[in-house]
Tab-separated table of C-alpha atoms and ligand atoms in Angstrom:
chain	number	residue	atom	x	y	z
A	1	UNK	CA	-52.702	-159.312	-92.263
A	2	UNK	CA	-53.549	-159.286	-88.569
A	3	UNK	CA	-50.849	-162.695	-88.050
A	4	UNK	CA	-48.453	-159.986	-89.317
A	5	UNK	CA	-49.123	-157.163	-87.435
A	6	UNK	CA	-46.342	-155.519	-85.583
A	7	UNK	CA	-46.605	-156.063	-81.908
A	8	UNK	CA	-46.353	-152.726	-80.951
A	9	UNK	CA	-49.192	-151.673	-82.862
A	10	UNK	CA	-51.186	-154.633	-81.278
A	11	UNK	CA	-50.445	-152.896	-78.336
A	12	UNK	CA	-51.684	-149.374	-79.599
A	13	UNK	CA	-54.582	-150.639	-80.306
A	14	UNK	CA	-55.441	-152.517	-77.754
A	15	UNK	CA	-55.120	-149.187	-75.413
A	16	UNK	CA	-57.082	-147.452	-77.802
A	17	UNK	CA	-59.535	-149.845	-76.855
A	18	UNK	CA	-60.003	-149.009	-72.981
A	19	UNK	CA	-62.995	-146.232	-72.460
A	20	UNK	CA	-60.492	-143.774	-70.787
A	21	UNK	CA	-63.168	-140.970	-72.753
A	22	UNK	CA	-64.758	-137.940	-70.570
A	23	UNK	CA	-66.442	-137.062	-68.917
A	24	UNK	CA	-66.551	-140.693	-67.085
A	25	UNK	CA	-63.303	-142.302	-67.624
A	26	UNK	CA	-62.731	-145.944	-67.328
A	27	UNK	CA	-59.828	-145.447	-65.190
A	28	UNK	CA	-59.712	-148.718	-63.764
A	29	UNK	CA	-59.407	-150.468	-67.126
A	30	UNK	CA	-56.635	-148.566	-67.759
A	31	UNK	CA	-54.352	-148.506	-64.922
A	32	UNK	CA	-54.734	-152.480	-64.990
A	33	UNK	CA	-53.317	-152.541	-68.319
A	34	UNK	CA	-50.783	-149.883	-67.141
A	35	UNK	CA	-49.490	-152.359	-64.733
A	36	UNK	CA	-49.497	-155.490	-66.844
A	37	UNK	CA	-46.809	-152.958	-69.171
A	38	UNK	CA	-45.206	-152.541	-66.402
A	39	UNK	CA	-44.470	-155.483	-65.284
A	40	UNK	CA	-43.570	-156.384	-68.853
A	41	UNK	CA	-40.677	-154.033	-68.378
A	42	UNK	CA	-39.232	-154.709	-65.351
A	43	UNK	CA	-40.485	-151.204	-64.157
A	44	UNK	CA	-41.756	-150.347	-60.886
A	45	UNK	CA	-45.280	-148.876	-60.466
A	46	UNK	CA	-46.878	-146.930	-58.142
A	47	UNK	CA	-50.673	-145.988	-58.104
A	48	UNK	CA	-50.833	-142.259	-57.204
A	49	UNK	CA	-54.732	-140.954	-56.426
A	50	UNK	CA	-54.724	-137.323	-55.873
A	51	UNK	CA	-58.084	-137.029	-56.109
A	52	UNK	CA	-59.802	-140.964	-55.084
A	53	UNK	CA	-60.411	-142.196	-58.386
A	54	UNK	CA	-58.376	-140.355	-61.066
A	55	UNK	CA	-55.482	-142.459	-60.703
A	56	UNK	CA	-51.773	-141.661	-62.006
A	57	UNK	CA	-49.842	-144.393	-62.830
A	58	UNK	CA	-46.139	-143.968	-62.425
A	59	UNK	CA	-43.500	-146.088	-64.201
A	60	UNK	CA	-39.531	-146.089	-62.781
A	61	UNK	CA	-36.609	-147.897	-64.056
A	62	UNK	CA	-33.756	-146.778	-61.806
A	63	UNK	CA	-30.757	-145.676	-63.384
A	64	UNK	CA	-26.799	-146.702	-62.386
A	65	UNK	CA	-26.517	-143.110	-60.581
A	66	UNK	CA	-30.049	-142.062	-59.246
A	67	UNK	CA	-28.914	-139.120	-57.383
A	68	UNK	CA	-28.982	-137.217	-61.302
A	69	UNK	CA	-31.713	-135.540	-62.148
A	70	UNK	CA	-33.714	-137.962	-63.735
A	71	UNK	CA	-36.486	-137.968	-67.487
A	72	UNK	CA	-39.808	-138.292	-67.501
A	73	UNK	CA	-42.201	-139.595	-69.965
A	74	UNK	CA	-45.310	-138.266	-69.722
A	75	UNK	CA	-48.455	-138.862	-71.308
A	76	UNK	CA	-52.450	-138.895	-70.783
A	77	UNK	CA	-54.490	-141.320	-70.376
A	78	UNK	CA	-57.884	-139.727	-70.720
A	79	UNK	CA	-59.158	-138.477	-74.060
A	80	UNK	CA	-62.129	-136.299	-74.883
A	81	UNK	CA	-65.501	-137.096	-76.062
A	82	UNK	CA	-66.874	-138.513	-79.410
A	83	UNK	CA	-70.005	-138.113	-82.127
A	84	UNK	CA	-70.309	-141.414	-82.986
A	85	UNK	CA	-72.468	-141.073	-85.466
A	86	UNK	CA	-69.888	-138.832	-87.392
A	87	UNK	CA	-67.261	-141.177	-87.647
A	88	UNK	CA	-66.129	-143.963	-89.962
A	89	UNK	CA	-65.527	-146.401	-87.347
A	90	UNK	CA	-66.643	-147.165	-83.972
A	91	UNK	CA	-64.234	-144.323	-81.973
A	92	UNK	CA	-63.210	-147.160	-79.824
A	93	UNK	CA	-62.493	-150.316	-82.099
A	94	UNK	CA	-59.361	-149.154	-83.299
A	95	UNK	CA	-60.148	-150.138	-86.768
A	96	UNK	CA	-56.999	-150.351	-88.888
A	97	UNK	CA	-57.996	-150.104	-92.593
A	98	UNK	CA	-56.514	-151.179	-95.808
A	99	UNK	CA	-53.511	-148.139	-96.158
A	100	UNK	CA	-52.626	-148.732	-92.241
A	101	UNK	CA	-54.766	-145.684	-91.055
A	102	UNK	CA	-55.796	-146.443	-87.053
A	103	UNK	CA	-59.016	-144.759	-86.184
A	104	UNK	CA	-59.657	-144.186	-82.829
A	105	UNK	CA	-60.091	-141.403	-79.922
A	106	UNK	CA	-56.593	-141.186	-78.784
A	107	UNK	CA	-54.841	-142.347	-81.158
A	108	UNK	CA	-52.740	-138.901	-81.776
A	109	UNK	CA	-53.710	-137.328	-78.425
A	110	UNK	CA	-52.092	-138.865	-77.189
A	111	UNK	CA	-52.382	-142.438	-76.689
A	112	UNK	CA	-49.686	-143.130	-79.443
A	113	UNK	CA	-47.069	-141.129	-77.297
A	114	UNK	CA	-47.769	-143.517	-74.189
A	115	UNK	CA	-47.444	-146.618	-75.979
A	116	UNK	CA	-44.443	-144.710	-78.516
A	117	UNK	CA	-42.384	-144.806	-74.957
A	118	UNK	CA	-42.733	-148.238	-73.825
A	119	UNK	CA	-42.534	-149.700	-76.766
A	120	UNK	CA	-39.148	-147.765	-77.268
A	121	UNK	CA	-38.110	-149.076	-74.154
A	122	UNK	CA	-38.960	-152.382	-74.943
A	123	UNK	CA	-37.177	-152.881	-77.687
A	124	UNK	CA	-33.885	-150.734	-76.280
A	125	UNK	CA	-34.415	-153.690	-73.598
A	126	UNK	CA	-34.070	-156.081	-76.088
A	127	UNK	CA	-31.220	-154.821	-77.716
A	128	UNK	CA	-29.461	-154.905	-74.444
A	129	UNK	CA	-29.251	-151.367	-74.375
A	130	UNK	CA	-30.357	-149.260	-71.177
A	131	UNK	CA	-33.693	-150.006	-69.862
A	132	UNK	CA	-33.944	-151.618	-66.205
A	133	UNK	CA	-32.922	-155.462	-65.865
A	134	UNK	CA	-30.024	-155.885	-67.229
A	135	UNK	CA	-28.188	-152.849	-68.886
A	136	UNK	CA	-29.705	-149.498	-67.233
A	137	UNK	CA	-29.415	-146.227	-68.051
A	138	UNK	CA	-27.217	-143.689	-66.382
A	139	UNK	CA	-30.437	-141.560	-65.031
A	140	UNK	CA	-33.627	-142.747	-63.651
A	141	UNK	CA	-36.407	-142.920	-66.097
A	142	UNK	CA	-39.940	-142.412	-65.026
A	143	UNK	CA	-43.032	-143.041	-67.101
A	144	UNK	CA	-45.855	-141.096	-65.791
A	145	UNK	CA	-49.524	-141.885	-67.225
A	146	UNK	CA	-51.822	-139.142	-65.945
A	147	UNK	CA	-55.530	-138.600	-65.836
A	148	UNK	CA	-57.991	-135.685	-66.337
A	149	UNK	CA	-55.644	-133.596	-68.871
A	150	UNK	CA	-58.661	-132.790	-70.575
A	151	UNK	CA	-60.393	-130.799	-67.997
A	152	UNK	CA	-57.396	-128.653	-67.545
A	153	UNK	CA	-55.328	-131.210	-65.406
A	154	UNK	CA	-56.648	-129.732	-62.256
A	155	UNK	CA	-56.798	-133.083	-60.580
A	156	UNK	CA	-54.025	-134.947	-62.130
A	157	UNK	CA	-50.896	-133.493	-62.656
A	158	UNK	CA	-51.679	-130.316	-61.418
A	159	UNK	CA	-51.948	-131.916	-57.728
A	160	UNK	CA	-48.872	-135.065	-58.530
A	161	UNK	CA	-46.358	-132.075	-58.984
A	162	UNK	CA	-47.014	-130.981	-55.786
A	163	UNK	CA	-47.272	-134.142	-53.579
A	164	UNK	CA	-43.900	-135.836	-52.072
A	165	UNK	CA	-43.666	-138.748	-55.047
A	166	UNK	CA	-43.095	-136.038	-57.335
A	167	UNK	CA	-40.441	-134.599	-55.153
A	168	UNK	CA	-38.959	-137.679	-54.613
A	169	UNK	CA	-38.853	-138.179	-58.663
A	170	UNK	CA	-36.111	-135.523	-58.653
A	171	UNK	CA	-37.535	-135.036	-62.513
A	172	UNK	CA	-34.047	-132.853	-64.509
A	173	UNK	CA	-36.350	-133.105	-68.056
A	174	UNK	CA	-39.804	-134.147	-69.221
A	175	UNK	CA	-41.289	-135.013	-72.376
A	176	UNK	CA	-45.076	-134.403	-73.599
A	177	UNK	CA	-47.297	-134.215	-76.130
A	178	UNK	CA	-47.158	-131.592	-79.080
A	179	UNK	CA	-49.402	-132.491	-82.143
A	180	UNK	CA	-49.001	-133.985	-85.715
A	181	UNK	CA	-47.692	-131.793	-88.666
A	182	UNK	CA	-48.849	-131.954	-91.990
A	183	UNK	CA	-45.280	-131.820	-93.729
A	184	UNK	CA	-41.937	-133.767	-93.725
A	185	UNK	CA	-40.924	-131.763	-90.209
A	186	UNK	CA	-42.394	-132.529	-86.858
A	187	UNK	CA	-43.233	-130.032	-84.491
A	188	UNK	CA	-41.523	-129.375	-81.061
A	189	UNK	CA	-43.085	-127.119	-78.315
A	190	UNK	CA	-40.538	-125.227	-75.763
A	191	UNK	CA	-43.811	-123.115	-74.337
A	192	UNK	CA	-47.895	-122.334	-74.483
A	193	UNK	CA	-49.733	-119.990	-74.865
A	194	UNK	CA	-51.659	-118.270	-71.998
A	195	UNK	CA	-55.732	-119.207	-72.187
A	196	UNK	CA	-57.726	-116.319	-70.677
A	197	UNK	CA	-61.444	-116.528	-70.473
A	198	UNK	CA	-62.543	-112.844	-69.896
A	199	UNK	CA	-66.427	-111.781	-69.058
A	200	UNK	CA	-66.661	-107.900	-69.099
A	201	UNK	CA	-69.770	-106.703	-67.728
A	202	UNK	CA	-71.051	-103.379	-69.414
A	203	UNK	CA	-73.535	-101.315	-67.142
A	204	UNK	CA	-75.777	-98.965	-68.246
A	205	UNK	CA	-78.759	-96.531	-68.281
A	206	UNK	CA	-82.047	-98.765	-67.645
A	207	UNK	CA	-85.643	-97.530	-69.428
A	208	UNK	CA	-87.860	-97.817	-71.674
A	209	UNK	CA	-87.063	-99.111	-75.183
A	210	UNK	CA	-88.874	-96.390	-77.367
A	211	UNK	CA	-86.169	-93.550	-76.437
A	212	UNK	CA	-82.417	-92.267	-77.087
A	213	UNK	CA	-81.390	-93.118	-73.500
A	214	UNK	CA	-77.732	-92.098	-72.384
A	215	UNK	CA	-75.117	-94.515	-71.485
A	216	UNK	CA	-76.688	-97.543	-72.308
A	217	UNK	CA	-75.444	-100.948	-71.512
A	218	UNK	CA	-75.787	-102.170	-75.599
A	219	UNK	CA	-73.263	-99.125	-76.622
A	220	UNK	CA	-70.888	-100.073	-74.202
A	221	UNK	CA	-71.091	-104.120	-75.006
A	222	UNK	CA	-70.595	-102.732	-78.899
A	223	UNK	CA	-67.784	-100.913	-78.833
A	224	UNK	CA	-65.943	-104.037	-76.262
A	225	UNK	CA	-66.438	-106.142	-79.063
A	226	UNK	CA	-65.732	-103.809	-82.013
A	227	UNK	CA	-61.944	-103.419	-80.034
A	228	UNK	CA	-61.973	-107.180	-79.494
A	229	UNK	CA	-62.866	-108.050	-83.256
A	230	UNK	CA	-60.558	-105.584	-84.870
A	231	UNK	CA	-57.705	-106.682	-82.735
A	232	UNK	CA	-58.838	-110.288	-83.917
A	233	UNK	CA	-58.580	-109.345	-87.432
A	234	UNK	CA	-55.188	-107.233	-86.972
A	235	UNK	CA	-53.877	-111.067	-85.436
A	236	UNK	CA	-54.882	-112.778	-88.057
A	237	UNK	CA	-53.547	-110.543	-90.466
A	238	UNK	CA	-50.410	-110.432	-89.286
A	239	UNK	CA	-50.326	-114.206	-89.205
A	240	UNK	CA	-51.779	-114.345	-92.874
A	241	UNK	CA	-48.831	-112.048	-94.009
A	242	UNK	CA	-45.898	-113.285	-92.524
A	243	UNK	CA	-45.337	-117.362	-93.018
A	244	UNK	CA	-43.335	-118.072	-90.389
A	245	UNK	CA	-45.572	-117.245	-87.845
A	246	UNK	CA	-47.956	-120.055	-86.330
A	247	UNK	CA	-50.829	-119.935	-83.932
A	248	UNK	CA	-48.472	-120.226	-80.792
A	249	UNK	CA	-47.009	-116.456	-82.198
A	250	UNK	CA	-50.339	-114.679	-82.389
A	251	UNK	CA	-52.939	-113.927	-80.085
A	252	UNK	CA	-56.335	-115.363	-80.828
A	253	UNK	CA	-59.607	-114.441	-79.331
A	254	UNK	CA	-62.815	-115.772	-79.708
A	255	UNK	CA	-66.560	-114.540	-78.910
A	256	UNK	CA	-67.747	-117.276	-76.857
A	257	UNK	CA	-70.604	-115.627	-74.834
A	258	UNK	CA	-73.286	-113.095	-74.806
A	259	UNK	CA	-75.393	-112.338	-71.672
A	260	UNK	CA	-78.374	-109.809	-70.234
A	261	UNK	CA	-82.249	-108.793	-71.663
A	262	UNK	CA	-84.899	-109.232	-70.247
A	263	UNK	CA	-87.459	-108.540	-72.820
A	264	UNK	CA	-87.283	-106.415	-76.108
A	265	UNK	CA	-88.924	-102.977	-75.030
A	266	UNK	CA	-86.789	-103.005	-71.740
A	267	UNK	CA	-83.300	-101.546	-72.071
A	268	UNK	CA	-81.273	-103.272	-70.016
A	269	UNK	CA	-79.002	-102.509	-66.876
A	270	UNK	CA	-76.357	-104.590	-67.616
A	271	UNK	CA	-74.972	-106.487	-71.045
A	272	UNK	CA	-71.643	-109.138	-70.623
A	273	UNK	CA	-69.346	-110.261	-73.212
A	274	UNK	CA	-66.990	-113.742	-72.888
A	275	UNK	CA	-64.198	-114.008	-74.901
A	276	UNK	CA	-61.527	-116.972	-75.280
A	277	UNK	CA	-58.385	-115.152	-75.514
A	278	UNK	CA	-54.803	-117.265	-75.951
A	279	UNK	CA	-51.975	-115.293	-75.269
A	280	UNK	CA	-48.313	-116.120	-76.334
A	281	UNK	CA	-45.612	-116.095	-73.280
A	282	UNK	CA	-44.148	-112.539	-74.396
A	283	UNK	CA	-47.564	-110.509	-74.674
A	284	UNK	CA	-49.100	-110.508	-71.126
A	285	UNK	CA	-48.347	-107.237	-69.865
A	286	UNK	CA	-49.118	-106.000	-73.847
A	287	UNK	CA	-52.452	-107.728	-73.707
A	288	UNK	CA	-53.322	-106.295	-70.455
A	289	UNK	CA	-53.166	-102.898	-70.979
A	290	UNK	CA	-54.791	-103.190	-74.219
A	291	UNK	CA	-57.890	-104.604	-72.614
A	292	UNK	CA	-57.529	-102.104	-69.630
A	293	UNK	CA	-57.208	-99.222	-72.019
A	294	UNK	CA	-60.722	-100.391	-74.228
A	295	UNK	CA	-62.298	-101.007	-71.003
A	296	UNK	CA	-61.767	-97.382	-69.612
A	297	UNK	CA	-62.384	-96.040	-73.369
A	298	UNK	CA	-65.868	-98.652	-73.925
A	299	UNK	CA	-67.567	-96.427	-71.218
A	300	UNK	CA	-67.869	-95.723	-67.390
A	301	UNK	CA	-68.237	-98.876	-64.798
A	302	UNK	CA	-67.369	-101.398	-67.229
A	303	UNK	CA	-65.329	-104.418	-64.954
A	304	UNK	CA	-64.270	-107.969	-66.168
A	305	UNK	CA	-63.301	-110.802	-64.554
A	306	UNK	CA	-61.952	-113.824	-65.078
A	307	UNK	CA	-62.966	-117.614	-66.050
A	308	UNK	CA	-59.439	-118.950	-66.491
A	309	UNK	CA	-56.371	-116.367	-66.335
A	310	UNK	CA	-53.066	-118.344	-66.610
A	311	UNK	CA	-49.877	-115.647	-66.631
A	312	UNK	CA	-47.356	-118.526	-67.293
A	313	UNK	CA	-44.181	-117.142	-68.739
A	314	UNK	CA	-41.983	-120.120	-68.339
A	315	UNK	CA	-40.785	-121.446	-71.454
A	316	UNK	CA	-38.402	-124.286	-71.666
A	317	UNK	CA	-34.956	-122.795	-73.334
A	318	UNK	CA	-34.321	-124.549	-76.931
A	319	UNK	CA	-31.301	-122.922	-78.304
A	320	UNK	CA	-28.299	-124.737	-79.422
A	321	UNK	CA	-25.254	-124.935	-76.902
A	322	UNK	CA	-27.734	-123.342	-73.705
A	323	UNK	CA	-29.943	-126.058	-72.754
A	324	UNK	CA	-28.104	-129.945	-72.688
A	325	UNK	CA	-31.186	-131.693	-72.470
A	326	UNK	CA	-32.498	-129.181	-75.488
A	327	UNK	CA	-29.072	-130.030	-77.162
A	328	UNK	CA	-29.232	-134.092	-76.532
A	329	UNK	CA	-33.061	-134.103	-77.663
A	330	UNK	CA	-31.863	-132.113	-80.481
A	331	UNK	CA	-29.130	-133.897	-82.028
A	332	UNK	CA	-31.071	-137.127	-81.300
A	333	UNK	CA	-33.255	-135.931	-83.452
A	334	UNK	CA	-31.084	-134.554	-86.062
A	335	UNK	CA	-29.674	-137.981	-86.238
A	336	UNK	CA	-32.747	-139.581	-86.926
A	337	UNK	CA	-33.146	-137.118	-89.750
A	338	UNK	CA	-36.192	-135.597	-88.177
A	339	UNK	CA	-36.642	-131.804	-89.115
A	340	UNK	CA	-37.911	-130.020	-85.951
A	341	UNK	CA	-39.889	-126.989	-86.334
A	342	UNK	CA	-39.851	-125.092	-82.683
A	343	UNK	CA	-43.038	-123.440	-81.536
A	344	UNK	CA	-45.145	-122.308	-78.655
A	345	UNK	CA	-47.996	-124.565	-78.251
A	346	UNK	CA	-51.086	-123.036	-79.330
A	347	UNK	CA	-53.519	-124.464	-76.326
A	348	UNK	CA	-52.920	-126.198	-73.203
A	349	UNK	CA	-50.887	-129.064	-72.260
A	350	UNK	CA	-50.080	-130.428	-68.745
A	351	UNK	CA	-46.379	-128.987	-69.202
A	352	UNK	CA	-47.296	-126.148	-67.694
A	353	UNK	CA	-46.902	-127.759	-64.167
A	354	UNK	CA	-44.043	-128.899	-65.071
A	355	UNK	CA	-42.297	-125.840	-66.513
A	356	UNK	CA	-43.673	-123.515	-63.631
A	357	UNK	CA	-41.064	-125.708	-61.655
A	358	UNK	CA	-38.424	-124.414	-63.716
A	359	UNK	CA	-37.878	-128.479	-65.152
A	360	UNK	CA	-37.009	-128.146	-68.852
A	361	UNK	CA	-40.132	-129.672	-70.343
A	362	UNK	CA	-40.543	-130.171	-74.134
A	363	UNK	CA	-44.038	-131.255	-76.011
A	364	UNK	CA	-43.471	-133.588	-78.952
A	365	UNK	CA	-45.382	-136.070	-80.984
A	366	UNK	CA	-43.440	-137.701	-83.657
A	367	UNK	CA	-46.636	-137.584	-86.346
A	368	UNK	CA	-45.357	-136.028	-89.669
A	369	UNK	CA	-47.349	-135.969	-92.914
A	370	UNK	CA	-50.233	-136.322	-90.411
A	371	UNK	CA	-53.599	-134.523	-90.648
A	372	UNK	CA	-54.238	-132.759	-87.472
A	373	UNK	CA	-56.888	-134.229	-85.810
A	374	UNK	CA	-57.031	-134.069	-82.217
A	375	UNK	CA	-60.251	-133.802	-80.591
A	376	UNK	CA	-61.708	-134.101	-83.940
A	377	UNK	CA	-63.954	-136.350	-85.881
A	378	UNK	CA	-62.068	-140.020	-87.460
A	379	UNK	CA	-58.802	-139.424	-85.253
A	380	UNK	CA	-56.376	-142.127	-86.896
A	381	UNK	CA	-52.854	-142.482	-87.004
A	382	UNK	CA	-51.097	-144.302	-89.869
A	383	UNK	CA	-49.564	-147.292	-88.325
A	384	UNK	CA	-46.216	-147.032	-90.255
A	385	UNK	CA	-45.781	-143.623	-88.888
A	386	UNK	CA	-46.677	-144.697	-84.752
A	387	UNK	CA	-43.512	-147.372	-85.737
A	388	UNK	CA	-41.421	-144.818	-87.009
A	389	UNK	CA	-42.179	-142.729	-83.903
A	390	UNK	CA	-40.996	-145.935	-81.825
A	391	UNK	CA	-37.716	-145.467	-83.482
A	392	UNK	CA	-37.513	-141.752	-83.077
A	393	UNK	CA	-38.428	-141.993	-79.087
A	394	UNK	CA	-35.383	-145.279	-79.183
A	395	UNK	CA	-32.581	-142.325	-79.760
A	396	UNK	CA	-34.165	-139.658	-77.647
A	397	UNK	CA	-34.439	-141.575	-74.565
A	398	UNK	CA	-31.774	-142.757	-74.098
A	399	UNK	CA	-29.831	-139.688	-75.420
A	400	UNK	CA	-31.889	-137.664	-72.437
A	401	UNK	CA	-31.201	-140.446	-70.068
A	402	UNK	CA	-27.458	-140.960	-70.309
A	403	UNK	CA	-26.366	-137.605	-70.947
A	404	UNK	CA	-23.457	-136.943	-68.374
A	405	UNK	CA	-24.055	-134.104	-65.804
B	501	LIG	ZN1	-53.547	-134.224	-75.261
């Protein structure tokens, strides 16, 4: 079996391999075997530290006309941390069993999307087709492979978009990671939702615990979380009812923390609440005065502030005949037979650098009939479906790369 095995998938699993897991990243494994790809395809690559020691590798094959607005291929290097001992394989083998299934942390988030690109290229290359060397492109394609996605991207491509390399990359379109999809279609994400991480702080009446005190911290912190919870379940609801909605439609919220006491006979000053709250595109403002208006209704001097409050309402236009990049990726697609289901990502993905730049940015993992399993326990990817992806990415890239201005 293993004489046989495609080379690409060799590949796969051989990056797979490389301990790029947090919170200590093996960094320097990986941009070494970053290079040596490189190399392989007649790319150029630079070695971008933002922040000394979280290295971005970037990947360029000049086009004929490099003046256009060029692609980008972006992926992540790092991936987030495993529980061994609940796995079926060592996370970091890259055992392939007997059906083709590739365990591994990475494998759908998103290692398979870094390899998915080169490997396209490589075998455009071979086919004479546009790729550096001999036959190019029209339009300059970068490869960038970025660290520390997982913490938020804070120190990868948060700081590359704004240093001069990334100016210089004159970037017209980028692709990124979206996630597998249980059916025939695969997903496509033109947005995300907005992650807010909200502490409200509920003061109150202080005393002792034997009386009916007034204005008490605990009456305040119940009714904040009686709003919170039946807003939760009116969400879910509405998701529940109507099919076509997914997670990227809705807002979510979560109870996350609880804060204040002392001891039991002492009623306290103060009480906090934390709540993870995800917020699609087109429900800021809504969102805000709801949680204004139970605020001011929960009891006087309640405040909140913020852990994380991203107001991002760029989304990446992906209707027929409005966007060309939207319409190339699209009918690249379409030729390919791949169904495309159009949503707003549900979490957080390093497009949001990218789309706060007003660069047309789309998030897509070509993983159908998948399980999804990112950041989960046995993470695999069926190795006949990474090939198939290799395909898929051969008719998008170069339908994003030589589409005329
Ligand atoms: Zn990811």
């Amino acid at each position: 079996m293993a004489d046989e095995e495609h080379p690409a998938v060799t590949n796969f699993r051989k990056y797979v391999r490389i301990k790029t897991v947090q919170p200590k990243p093996d960094y320097a494994t990986c941009t070494t075997y970053l290079q040596g790809q490189a190399e392989e395809l007649g790319a150029e690559c630079q070695v971008v530290e933002c922040v000394p020691g979280k290295p971005a590798v970037i990947m360029t094959l000049p086009g004929e006309d490099p003046s256009l607005p060029a692609v980008l291929l972006n992926s992540h290097t790092d991936v987030v941390p495993v529980f061994p001992e609940h796995w079926k394989y060592d996370p970091f083998s890259a055992h392939k069993d007997e059906a083709g299934d590739i365990y591994g942390r990475g494998t759908q988030d998103m290692k398979c999307v870094g390899i998915q690109y080169l490997e396209a290229i490589k075998r455009l290359q071979k086919g004479g087709g546009g790729g550096g060397g001999g036959g190019r492109f029209l339009r300059t394609v970068h490869l960038s492979f970025v660290p520390e996605e997982e913490l938020g991207g804070l120190q990868g491509m948060g700081r590359l978009v704004h240093t001069e390399t990334f100016k210089r990359m004159n970037i017209g379109v980028a692709l990124d990671e979206g996630y597998a999809s249980t059916t025939d279609a695969m997903k496509v994400f033109y947005g995300q939702r907005n992650p807010w991480w909200i502490l409200i702080k509920c003061p109150g009446q202080p005393g002792h615990g034997s009386q009916f005190l007034q204005d008490t911290a605990g009456e305040k912190l119940a009714k904040i979380i009686n709003f919170f919870m039946a807003f939760r379940e009116q969400e879910l609801r509405r998701m529940e009812e109507d099919p076509k909605l997914t997670l990227g439609d809705v807002i979510t919220i979560n109870l996350t923390k609880l804060e204040g006491g002392v001891q039991f006979n002492v009623v306290p000053a103060e009480l906090s609440v934390g709540f993870d709250v995800r917020i699609p595109p087109s429900q800021i403002e809504v969102f805000q005065e709801r949680l204004d208006g139970w605020c001011k209704e929960a009891g006087e001097g309640i405040t909140y502030e913020f852990g994380q409050k991203v107001m991002e309402k760029a989304v990446t236009c992906a209707e027929d005949g409005k966007n060309p990049w939207w319409d190339a990726f699209a009918s690249a697609c379409k030729k390919m037979g791949v169904v495309l289901e159009k949503e707003i990502f549900p979490a957080s993905t390093d497009m949001k650098y990218i789309r706060r730049l007003g660069i047309s940015a789309l998030g897509f993992s070509p993983m159908n009939n998948t399980p999804v399993l990112l950041h989960d326990h046995n993470e695999y990817l069926n190795e006949q479906v990474f090939l198939r992806g290799i395909e898929i990415y051969a008719e998008i890239i170069p339908a994003l790369a030589n589409l005329r201005p």
